[in-house]
XYZ file of N, CA and C in Angstrom:
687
model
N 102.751 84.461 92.124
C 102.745 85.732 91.416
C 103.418 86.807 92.272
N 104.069 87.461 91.527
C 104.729 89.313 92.488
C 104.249 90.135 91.581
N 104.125 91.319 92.560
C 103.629 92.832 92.155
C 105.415 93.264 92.679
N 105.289 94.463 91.152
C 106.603 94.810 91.130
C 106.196 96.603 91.378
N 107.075 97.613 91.220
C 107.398 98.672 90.524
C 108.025 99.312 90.797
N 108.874 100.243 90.065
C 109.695 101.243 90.285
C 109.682 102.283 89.697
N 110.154 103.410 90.109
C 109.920 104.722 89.589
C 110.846 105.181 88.147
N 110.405 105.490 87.858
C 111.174 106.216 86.067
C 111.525 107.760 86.388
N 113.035 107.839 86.102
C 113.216 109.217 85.855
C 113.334 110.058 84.678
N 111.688 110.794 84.326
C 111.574 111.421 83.176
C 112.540 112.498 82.792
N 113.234 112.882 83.710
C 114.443 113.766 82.991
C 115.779 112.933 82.325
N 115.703 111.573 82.246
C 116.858 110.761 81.060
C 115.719 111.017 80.077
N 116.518 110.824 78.940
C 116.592 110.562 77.390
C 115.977 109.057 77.449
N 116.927 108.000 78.283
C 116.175 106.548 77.563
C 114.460 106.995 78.274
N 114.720 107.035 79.800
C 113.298 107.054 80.302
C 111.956 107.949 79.535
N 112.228 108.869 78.457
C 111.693 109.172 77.638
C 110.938 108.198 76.262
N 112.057 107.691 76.634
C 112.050 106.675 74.797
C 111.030 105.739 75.491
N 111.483 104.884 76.328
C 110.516 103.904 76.814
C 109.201 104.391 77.222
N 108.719 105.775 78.027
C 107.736 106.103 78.256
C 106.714 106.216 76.390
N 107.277 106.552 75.943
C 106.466 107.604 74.095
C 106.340 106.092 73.467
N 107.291 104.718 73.767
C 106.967 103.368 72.973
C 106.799 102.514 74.267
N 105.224 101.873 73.970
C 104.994 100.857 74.602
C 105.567 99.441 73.985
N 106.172 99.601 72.506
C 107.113 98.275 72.243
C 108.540 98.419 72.715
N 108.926 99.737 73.530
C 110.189 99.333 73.405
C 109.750 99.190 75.138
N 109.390 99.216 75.890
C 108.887 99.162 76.932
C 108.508 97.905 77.120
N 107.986 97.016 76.610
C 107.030 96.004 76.528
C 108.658 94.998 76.512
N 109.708 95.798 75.824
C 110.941 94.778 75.507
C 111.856 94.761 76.638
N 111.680 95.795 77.071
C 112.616 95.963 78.394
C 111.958 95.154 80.204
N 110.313 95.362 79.881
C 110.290 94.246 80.809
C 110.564 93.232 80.367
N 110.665 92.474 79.285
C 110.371 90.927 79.196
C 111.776 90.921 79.801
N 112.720 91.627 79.194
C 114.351 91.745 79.647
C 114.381 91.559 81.268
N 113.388 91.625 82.044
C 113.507 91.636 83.722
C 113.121 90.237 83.614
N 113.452 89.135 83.038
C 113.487 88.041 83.470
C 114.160 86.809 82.792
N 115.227 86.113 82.883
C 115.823 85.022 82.137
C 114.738 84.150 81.248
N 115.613 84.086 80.080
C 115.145 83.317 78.710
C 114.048 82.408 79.391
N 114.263 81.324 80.292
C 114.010 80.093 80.853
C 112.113 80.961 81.706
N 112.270 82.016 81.988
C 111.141 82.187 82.710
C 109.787 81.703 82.478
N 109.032 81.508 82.984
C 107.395 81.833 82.468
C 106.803 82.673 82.475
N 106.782 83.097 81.244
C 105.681 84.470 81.251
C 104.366 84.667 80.960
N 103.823 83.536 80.770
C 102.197 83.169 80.325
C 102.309 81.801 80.481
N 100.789 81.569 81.865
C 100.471 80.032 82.090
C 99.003 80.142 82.392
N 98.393 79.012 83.506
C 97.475 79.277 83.539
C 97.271 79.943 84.929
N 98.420 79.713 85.317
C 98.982 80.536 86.749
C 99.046 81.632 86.789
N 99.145 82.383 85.303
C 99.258 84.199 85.326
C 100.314 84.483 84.618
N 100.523 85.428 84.272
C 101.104 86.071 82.979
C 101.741 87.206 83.322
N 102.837 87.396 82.532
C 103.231 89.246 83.012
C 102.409 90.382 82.646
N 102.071 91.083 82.859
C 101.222 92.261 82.735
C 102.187 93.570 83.273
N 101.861 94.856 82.558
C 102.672 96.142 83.110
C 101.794 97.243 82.938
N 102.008 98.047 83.682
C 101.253 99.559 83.115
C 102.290 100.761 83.601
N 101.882 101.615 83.213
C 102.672 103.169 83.628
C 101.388 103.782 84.437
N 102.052 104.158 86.008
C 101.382 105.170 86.423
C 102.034 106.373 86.379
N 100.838 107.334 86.213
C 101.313 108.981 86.255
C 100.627 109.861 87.301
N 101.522 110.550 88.020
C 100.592 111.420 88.448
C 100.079 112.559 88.292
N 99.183 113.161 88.868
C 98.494 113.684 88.658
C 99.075 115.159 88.286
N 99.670 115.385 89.281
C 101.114 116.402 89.219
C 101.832 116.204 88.103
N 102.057 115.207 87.844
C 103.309 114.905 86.682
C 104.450 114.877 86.802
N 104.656 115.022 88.231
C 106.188 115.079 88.915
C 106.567 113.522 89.053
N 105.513 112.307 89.111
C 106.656 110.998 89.190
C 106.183 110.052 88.493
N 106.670 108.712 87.580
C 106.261 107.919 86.648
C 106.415 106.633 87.413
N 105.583 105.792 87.452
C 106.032 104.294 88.294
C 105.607 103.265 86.850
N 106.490 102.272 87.159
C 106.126 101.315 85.734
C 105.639 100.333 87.226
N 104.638 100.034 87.074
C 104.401 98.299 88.040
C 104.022 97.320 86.834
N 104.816 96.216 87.249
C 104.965 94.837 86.999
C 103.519 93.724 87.722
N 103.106 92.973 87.621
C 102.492 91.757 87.770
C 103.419 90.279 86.833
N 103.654 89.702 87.835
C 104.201 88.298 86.967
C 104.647 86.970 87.849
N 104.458 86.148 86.800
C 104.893 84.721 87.706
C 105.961 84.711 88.786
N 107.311 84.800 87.832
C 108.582 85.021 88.700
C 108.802 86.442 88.992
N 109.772 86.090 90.200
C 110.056 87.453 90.483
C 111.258 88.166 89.276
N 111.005 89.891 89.443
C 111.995 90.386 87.925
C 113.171 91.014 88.694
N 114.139 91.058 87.785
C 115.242 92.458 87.861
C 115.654 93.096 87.272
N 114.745 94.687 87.507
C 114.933 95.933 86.681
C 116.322 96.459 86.417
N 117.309 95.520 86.899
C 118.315 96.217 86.959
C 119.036 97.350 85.913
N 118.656 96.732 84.704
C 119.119 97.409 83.060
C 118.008 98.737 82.355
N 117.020 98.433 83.616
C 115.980 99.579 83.596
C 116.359 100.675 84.570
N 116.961 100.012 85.680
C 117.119 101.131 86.779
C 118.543 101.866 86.119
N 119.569 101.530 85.285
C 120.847 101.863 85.017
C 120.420 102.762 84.006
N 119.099 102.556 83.143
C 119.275 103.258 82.149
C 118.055 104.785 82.352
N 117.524 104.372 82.871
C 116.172 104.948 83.042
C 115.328 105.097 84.422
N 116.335 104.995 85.434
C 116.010 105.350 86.736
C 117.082 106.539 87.817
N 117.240 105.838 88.727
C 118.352 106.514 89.640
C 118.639 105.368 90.473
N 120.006 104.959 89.380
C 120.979 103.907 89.908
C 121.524 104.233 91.328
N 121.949 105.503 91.268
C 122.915 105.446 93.152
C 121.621 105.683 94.189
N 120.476 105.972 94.238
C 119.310 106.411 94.862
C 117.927 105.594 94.966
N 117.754 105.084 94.229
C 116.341 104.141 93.813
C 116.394 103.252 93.260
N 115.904 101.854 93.657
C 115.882 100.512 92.877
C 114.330 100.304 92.724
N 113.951 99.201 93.670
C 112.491 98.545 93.028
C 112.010 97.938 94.329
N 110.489 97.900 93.847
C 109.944 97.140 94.839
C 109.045 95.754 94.557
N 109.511 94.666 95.345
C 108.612 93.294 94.737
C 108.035 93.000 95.859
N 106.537 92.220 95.819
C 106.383 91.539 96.777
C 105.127 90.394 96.398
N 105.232 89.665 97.178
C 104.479 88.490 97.056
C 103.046 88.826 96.729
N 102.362 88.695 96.320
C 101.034 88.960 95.125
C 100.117 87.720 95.602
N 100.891 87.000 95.837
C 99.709 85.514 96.121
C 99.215 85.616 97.302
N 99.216 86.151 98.932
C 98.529 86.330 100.244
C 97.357 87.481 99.710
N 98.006 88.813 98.732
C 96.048 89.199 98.119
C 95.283 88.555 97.160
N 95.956 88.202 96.205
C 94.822 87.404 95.191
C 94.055 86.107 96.145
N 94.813 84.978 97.081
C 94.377 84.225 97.344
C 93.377 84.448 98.785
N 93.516 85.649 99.316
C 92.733 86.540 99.808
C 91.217 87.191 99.398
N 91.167 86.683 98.020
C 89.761 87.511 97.416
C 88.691 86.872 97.405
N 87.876 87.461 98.163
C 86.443 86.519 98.369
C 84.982 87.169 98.474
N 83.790 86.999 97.335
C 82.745 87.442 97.171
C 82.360 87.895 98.202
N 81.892 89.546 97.550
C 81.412 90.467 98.268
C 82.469 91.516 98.716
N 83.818 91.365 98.760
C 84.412 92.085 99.161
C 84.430 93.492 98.357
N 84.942 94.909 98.781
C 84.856 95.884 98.345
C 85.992 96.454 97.623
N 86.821 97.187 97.072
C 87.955 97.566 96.956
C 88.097 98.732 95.928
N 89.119 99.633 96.036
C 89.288 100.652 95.039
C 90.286 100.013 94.394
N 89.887 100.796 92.890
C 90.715 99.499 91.888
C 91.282 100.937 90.833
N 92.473 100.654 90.117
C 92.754 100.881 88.752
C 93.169 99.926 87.558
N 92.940 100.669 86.552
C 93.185 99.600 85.251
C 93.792 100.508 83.937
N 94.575 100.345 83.851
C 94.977 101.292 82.092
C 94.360 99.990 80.734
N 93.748 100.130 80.244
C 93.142 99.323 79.138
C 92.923 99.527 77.862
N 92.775 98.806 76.948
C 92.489 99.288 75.477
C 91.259 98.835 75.304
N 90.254 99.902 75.584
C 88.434 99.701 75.246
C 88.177 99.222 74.068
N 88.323 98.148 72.973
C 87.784 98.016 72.028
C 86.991 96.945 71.209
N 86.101 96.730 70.099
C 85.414 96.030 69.864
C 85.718 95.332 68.543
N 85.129 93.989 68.117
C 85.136 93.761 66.993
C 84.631 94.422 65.877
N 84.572 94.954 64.622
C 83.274 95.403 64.190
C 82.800 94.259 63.483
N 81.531 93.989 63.461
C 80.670 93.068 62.358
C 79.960 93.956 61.886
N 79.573 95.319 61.950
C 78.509 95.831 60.645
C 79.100 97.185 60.564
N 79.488 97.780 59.457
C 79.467 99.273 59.116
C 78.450 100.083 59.772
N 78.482 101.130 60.878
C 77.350 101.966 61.013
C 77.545 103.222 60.864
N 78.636 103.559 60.254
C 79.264 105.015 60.000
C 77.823 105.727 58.759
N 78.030 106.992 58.837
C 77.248 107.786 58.071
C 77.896 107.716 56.559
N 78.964 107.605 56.022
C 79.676 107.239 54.977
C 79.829 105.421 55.039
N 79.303 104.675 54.046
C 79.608 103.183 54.446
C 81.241 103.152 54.061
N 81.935 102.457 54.724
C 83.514 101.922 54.740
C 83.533 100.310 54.679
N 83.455 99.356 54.235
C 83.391 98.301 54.068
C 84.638 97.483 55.011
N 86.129 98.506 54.544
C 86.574 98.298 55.125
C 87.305 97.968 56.550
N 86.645 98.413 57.455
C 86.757 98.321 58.906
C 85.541 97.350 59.355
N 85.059 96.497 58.595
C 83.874 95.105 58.856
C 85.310 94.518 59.149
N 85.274 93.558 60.173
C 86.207 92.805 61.146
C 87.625 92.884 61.349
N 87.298 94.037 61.808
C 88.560 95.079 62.142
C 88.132 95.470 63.967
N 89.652 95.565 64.613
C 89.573 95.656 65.549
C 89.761 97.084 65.742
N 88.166 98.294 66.339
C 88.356 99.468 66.558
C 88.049 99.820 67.858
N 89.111 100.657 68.546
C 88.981 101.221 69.941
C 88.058 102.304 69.957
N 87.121 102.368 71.104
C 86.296 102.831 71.865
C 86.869 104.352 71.610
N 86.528 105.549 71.330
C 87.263 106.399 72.011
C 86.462 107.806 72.802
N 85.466 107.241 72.860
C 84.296 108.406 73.893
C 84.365 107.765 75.059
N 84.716 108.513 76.046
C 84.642 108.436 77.606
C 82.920 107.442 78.135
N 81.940 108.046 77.678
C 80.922 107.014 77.990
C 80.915 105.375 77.136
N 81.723 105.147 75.687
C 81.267 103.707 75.429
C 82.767 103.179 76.225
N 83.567 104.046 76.829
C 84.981 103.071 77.046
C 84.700 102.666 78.693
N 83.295 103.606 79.234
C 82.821 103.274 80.401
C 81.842 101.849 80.453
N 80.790 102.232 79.063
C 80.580 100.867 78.680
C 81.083 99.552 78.902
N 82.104 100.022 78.164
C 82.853 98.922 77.542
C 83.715 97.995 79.094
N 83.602 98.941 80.035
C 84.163 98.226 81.317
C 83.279 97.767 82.008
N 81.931 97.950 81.689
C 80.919 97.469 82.467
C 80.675 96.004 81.794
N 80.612 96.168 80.876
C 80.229 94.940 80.281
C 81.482 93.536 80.574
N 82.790 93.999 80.411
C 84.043 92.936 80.661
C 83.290 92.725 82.234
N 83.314 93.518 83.199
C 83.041 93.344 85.032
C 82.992 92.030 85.022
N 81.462 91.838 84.398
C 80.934 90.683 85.023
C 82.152 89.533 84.660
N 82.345 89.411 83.623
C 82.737 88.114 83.300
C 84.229 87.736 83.933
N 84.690 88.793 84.681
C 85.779 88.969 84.918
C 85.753 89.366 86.660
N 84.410 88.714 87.247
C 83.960 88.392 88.783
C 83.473 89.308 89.132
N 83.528 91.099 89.144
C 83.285 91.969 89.636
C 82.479 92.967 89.373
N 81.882 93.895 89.812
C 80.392 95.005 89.462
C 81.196 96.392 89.953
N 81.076 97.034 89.215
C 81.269 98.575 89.452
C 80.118 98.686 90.315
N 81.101 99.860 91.473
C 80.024 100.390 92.728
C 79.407 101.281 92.044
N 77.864 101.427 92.326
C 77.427 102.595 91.765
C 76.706 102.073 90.664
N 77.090 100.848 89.968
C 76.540 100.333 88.515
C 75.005 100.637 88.446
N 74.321 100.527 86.807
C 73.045 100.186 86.616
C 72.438 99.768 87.565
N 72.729 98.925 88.233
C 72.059 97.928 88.790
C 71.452 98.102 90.031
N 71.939 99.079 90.559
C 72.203 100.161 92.136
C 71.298 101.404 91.079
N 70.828 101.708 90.597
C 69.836 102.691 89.742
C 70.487 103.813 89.545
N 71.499 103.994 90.047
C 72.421 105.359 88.879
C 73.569 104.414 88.093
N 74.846 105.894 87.781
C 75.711 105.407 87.035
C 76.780 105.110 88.027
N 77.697 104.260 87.622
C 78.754 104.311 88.419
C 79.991 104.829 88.474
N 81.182 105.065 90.058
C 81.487 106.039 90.169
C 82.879 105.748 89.576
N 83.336 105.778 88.650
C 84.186 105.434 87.847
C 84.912 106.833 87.093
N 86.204 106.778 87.852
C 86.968 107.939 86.572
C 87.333 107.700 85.784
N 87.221 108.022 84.812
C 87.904 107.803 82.972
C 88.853 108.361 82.802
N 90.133 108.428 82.450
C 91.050 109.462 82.301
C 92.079 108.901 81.408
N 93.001 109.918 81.521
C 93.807 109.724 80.328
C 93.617 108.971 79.237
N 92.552 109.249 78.330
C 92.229 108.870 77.339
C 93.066 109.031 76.344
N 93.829 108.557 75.613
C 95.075 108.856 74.490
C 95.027 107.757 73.322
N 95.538 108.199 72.204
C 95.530 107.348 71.438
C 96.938 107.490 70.861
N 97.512 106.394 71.047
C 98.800 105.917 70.743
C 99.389 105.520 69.891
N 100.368 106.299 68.948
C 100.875 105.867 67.790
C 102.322 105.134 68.146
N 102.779 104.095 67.360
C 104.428 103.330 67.566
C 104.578 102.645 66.902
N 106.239 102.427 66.727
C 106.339 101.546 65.371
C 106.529 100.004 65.996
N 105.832 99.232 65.635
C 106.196 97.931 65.221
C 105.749 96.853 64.514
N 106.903 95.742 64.153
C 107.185 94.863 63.300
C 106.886 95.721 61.906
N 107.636 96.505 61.960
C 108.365 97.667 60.598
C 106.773 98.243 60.070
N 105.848 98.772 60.654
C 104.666 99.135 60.713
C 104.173 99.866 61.912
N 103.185 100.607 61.521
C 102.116 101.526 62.950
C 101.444 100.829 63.170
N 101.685 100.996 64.569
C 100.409 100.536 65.808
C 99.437 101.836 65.787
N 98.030 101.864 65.889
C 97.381 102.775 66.983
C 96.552 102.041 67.945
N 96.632 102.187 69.311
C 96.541 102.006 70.123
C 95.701 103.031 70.908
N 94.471 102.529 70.787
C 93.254 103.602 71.924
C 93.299 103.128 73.499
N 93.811 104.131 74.335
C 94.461 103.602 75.833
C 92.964 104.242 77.006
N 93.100 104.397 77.572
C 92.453 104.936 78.969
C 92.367 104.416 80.233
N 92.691 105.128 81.222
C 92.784 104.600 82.701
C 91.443 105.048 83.573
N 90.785 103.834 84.263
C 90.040 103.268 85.051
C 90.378 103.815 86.479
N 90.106 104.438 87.121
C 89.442 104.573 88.737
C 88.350 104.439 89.186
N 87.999 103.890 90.503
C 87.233 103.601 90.723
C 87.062 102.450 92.287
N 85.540 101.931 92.113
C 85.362 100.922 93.269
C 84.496 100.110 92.568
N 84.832 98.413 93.376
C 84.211 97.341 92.732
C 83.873 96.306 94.088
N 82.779 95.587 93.650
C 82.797 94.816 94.392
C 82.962 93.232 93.969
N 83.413 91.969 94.591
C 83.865 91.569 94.031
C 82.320 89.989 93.983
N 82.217 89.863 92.489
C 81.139 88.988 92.858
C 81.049 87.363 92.205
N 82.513 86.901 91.784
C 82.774 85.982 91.230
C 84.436 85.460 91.934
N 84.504 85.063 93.173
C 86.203 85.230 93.535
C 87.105 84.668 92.737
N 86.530 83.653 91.934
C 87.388 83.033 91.111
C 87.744 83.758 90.071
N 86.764 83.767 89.497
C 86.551 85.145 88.110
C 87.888 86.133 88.233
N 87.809 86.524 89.909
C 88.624 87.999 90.108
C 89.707 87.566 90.467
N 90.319 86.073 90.907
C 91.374 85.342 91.417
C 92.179 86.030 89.872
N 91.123 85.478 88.526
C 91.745 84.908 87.247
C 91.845 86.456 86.864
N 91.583 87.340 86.761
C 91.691 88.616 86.439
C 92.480 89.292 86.830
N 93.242 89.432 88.251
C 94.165 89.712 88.687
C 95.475 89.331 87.889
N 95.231 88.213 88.334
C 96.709 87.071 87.155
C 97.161 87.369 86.098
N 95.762 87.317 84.900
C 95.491 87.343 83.470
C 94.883 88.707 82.642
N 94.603 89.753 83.558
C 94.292 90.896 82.873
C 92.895 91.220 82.054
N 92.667 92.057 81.811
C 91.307 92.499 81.288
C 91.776 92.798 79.431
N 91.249 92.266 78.350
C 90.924 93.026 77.419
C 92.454 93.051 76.649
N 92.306 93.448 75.264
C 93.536 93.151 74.606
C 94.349 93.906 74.795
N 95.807 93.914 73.933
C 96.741 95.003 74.019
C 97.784 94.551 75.314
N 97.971 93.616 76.269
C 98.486 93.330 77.641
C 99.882 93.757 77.019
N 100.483 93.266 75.888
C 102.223 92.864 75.868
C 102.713 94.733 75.596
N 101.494 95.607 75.550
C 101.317 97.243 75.398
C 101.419 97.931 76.367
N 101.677 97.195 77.834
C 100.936 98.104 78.706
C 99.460 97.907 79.565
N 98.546 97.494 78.636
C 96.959 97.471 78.940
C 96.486 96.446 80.188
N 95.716 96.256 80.496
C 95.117 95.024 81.370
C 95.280 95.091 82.668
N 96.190 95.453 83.497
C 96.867 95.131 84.391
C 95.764 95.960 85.573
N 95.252 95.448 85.995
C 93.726 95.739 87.240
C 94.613 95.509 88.713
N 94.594 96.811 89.740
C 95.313 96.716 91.014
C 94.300 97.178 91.540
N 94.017 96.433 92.987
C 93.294 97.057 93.950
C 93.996 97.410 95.110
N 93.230 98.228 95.848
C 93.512 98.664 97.268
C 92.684 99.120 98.353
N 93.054 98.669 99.658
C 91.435 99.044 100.471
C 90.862 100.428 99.798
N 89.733 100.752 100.317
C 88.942 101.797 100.193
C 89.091 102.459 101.250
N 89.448 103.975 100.653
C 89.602 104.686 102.532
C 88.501 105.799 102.029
């Protein structure tokens, strides 16, 4: 596996277009890798997200994927070709590095959402019975990450379980409209900060690889850690 990313320059026009559509985004990575690649095994899958900062002064797209990519048709169109390319590096010395108990500060951009099986709205709607609806209150999309943790090796620091809440930022909560396959998407997004510990290594081997929760070919899933300072 490699961890990729490179920076986006929001003052182009394309780097606009690709930032506002996660399908046309979603098309331009697959484009960072020949027809022949693998992009889903049991080895790991491509995954992407957009970071922003806080400032709003710089955009990074990072990559996760089997083979290594080349942004090149990203950096020409939507970067700074004479100034800035990309960065890859080997992904397999940390994942194969991860071992119960360890600590780490983590992010995740994700799509919080649930099946429905029963109408509980104050108006009954029949229609949204097994329909897939996103989370969109800051406490069930906090929920909603507590509950994936476990199964996916790891415990929020701070969790239930430790007798408060845990210390988890919620942010950029957005809900995302875009066209595809000649139809609207909406797309309920939010990004994850935070610390975890890790209590399944395998679990978190496979989570790294394979991502958290639906929406991945959008943007979503893509879980990075880094020491804790």
């Amino acid at each position: 596996m490699y961890i990729s990313r490179m920076p986006l320059n929001t003052a182009r026009y394309a780097a606009k277009q690709l930032i506002a559509s996660p399908y046309r985004l979603h098309a331009a990575v697959e484009k960072s890798f020949p027809p022949g690649a693998v992009r889903s095994g049991d080895g790991g899958r491509i995954l992407w997200r957009l970071d922003f900062s806080r400032e709003g002064d710089s955009t990074w797209l990072y990559v996760v994927s089997p083979e290594r990519p080349d942004f090149t048709h990203i950096v020409e169109q939507a970067g700074w070709p004479t100034h800035a390319e990309w960065e890859v590096k080997d992904y397999e010395p940390l994942i194969t590095h991860i071992a119960k108990g360890q600590e780490w500060a983590f992010r995740l951009r994700a799509n919080p959402a649930r099946q429905v099986y029963m109408d509980k709205g104050r108006r009954s709607n029949h229609a949204v019975v097994g329909k897939v609806m996103g989370h969109v209150t800051a406490d069930y999309q906090l929920s909603w990450l507590e509950k994936h943790s476990e199964r996916n090796g790891f415990a929020l620091l701070g969790s239930s379980d430790e007798g408060h809440g845990p210390s988890c930022l919620v942010s950029q909560r957005r809900k995302e409209k875009f066209d595809h396959g000649g139809g609207k998407v909406t797309l309920v997004t939010a990004q994850f900060d935070g610390q975890l510990r890790v209590t399944d290594a395998q679990a978190f081997q496979r989570c790294l690889r394979q991502g958290i929760g639906r929406a991945k070919s959008f943007g979503c899933g893509l879980l990075t850690v880094a020491p804790i300072r």
